[in-house]
Every structure is written in structure tokens, then in C-alpha cells.
CSV table of C-alpha atoms and ligand atoms in Angstrom, one decimal:
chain,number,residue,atom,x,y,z
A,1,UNK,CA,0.0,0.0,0.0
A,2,UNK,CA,1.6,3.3,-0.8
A,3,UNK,CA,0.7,6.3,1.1
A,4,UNK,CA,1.7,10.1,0.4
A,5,UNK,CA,1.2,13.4,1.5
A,6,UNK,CA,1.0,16.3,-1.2
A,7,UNK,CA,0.7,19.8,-0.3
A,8,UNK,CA,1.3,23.4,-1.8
A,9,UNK,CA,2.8,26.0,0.4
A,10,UNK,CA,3.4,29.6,-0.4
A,11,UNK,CA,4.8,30.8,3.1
A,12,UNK,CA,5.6,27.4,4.7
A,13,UNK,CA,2.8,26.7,7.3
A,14,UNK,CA,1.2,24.4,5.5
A,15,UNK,CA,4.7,22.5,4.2
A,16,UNK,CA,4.9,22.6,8.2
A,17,UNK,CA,1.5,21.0,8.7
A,18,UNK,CA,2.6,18.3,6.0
A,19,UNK,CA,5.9,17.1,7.7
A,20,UNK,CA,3.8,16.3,10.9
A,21,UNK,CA,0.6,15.1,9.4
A,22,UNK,CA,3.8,12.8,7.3
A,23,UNK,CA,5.3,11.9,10.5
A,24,UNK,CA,2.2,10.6,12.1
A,25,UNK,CA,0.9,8.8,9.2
A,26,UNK,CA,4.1,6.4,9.9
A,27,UNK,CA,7.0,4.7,8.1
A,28,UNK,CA,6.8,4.7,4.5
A,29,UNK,CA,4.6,8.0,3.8
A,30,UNK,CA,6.1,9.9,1.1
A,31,UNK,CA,6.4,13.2,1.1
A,32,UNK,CA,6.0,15.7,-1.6
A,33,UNK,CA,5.5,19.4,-3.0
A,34,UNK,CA,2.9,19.4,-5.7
A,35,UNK,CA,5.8,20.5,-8.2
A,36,UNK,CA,7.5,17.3,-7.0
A,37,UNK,CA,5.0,14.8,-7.4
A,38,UNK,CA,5.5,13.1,-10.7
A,39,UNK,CA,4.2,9.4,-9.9
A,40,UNK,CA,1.0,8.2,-10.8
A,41,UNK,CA,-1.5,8.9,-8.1
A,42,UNK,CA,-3.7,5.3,-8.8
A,43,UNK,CA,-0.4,3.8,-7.3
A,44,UNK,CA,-1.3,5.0,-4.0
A,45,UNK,CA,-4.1,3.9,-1.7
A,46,UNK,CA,-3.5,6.9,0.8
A,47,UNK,CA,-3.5,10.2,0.2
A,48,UNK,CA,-2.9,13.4,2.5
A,49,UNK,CA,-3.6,16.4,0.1
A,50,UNK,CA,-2.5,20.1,1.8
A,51,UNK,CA,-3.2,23.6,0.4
A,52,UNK,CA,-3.9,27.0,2.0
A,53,UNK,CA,-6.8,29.5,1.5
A,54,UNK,CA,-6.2,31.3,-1.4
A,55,UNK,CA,-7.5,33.7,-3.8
A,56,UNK,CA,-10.9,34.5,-2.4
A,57,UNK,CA,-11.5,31.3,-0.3
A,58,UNK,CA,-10.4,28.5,-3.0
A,59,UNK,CA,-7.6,26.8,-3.6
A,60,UNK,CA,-4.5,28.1,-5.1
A,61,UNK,CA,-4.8,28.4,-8.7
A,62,UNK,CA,-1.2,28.5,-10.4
A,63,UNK,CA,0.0,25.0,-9.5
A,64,UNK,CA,-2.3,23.2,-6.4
A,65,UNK,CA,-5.7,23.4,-8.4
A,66,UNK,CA,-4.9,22.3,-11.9
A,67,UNK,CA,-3.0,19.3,-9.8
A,68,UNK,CA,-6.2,18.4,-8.2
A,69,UNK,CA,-8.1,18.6,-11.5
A,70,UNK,CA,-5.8,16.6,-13.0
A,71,UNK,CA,-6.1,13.9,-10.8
A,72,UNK,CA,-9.5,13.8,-8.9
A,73,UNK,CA,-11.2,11.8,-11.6
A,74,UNK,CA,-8.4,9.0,-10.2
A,75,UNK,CA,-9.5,9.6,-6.3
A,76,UNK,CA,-12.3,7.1,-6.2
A,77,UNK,CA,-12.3,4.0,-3.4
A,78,UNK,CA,-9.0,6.1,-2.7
A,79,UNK,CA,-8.9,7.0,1.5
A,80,UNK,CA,-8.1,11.4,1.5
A,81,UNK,CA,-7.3,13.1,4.2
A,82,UNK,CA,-7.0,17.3,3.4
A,83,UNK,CA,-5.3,19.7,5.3
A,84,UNK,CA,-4.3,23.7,4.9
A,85,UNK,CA,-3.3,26.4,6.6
A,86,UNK,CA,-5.5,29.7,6.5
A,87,UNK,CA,-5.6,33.7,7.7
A,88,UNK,CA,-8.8,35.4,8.2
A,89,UNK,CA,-11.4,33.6,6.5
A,90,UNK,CA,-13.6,30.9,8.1
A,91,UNK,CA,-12.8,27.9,6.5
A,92,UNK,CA,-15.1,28.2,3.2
A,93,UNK,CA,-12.1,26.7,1.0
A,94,UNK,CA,-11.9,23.5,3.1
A,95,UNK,CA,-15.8,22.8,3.1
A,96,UNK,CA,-15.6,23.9,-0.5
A,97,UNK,CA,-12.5,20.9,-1.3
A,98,UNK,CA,-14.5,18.6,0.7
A,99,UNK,CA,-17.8,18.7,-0.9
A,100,UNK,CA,-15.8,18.4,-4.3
A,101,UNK,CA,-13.9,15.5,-2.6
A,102,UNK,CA,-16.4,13.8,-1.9
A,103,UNK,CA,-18.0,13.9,-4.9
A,104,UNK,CA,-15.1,12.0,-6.5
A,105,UNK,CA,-15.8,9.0,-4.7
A,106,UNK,CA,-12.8,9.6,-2.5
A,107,UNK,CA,-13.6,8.3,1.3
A,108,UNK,CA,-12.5,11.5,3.2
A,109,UNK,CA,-11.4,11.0,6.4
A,110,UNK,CA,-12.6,13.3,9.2
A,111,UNK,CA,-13.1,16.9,8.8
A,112,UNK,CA,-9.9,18.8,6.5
A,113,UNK,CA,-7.4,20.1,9.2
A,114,UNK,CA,-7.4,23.5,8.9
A,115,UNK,CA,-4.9,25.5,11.4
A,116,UNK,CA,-4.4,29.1,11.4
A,117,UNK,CA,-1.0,30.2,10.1
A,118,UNK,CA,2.0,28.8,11.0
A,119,UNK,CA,1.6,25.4,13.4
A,120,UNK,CA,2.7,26.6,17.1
A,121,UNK,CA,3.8,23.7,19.0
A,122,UNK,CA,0.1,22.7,19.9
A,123,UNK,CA,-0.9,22.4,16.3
A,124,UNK,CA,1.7,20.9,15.5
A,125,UNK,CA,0.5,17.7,18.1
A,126,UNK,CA,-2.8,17.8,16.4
A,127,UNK,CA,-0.8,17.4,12.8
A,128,UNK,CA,0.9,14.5,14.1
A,129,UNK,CA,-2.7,12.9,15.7
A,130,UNK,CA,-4.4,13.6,12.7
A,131,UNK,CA,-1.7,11.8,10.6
A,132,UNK,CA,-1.7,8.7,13.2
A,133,UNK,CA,-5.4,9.0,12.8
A,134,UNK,CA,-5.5,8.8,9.1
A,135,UNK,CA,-2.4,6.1,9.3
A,136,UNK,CA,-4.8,3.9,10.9
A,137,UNK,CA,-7.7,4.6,8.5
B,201,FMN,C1,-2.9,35.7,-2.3
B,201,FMN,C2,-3.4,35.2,-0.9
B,201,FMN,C3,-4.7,34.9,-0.8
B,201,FMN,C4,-5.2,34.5,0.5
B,201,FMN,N1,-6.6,34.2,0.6
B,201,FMN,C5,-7.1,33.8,1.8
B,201,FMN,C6,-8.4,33.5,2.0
B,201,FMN,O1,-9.3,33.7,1.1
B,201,FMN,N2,-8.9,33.1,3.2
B,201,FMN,C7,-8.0,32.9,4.3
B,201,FMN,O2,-8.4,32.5,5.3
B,201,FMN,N3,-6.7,33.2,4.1
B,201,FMN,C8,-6.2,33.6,2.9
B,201,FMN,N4,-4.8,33.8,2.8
B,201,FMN,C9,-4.0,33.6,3.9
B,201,FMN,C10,-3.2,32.3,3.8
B,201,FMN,O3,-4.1,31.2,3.7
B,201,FMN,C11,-2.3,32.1,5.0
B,201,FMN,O4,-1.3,33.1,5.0
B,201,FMN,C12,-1.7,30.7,5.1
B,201,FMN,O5,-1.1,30.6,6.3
B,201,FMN,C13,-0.6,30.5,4.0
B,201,FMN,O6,-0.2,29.2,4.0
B,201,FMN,P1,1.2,28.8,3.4
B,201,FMN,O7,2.4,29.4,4.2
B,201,FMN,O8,1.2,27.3,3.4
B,201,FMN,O9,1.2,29.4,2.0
B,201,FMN,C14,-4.4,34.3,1.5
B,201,FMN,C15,-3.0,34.6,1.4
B,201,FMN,C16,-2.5,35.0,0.2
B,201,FMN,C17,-1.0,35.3,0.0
């Protein structure tokens, strides 16, 4: 079973986010950039997806959303976990990605983690958890 997180990161809080979420989702989880990944995403059974709020409240548009489109259509039967960090919205991006998540057939797990800026030491615990959490999924 191959697992991977994949995240875009402007500023580096949600690059941060990734490395824990990687770190609790246990041995073997590959980590990558977007601009990075260049395997096949039906190789992989697990995926951890991170992007920000961007734009007005959607994903970012240069290089994280035109990754997603490319590959959503492959996310069905496929456990997602999605994660971002954000500034001074309410979340409307992540319950935006999740409704189109789910739509793929993808089974989401949980709600998307969504921590404000950069992970302080207590997000950073949740991170981890929420990468044990999907680990175990
Ligand atoms: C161009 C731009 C647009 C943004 N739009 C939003 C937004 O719509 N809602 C929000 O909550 N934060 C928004 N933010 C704040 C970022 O989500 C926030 O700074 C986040 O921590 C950046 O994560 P990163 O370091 O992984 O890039 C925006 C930031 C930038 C630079």
C-alpha cells in the first residue's frame, strides 16, 4: 500500500503541517510538493492532500488546483485526508474541497485540518494525531 502526503505552500505553514501530518501517518509515507510529485496517483491507496486559502476562499490556482483537477477523476475508493493552513477567513475553502472531494468518490477521512498560520507547538500535536489518525484509516 503506498501512502503520500502532497501539499502546496506559499509561506511554509502548510509545508509545516505536512511534515507532521507525514510523520504521524508512519514509516513509508512519502512526502512531496505538488511540483515534486511526478508518480502516478492510482499507485497510491492513501492520500494526504495540503493547500492554504487562497484567492478568495479556493484553492491556489497556479500549480495546487490544476494538480487536483488533474487527478481527482483517479481519487475514487481512494482514502483522502485534506489539510491547509489559512488567515482570516472561516474555512469556506476547506468545506468547498470537501464537498468536491467527496464527490469524487474519494472516502475522506474526518473533517480537513485547517490550522491558522503557522503550526505553534500545539498544532503541531494535532498534525501528528491527525496523521496517526489517518495512518490507521
Ligand atoms: C494571495 C493570498 C490569498 C489568500 N486568501 C485567503 C483567503 O481567502 N482566506 C483565508 O483565510 N486566508 C487567505 N490567505 C492567507 C493564507 O491562507 C495564509 O497566510 C496561510 O497561512 C498561507 O499558508 P502557506 O504558508 O502554506 O502558503 C491568503 C494569502 C494570500 C497570499
Amino acid at each position: 500500500m503506498k501512502k503520500a502526503v502532497i501539499y502546496w505552500s506559499g509561506t511554509g505553514n502548510t509545508a509545516a503541517m505536512a511534515s507532521a501530518i507525514a510523520a504521524g501517518m508512519g514509516e513509508g509515507t512519502e512526502l512531496y510538493s505538488v511540483d515534486q510529485f511526478t508518480g502516478d496517483i492510482a499507485e497510491y491507496d492513501k492520500i494526504a492532500f495540503g493547500c492554504p486559502a487562497m484567492g478568495d476562499e479556493v484553492l491556489e490556482e497556479g500549480e495546487f488546483d490544476p494538480f487536483f483537477s488533474s487527478i481527482e477523476g483517479k481519487l475514487g475508493g481512494k482514502k483522502v485526508a485534506l489539510f491547509g493552513s489559512y488567515g482570516w477567513g472561516d474555512g469556506q475553502w476547506m468545506r468547498d474541497w470537501a464537498e468536491r472531494t467527496t464527490k469524487t468518490g474519494a472516502n475522506l477521512y474526518d473533517d480537513g485540518l485547517m490550522v491558522n498560520g503557522f503550526p505553534d507547538a500545539d498544532a503541531k500535536v494535532q498534525c501528528t494525531a491527525f496523521g496517526e489518525g489517518f495512518g490507521a484509516y
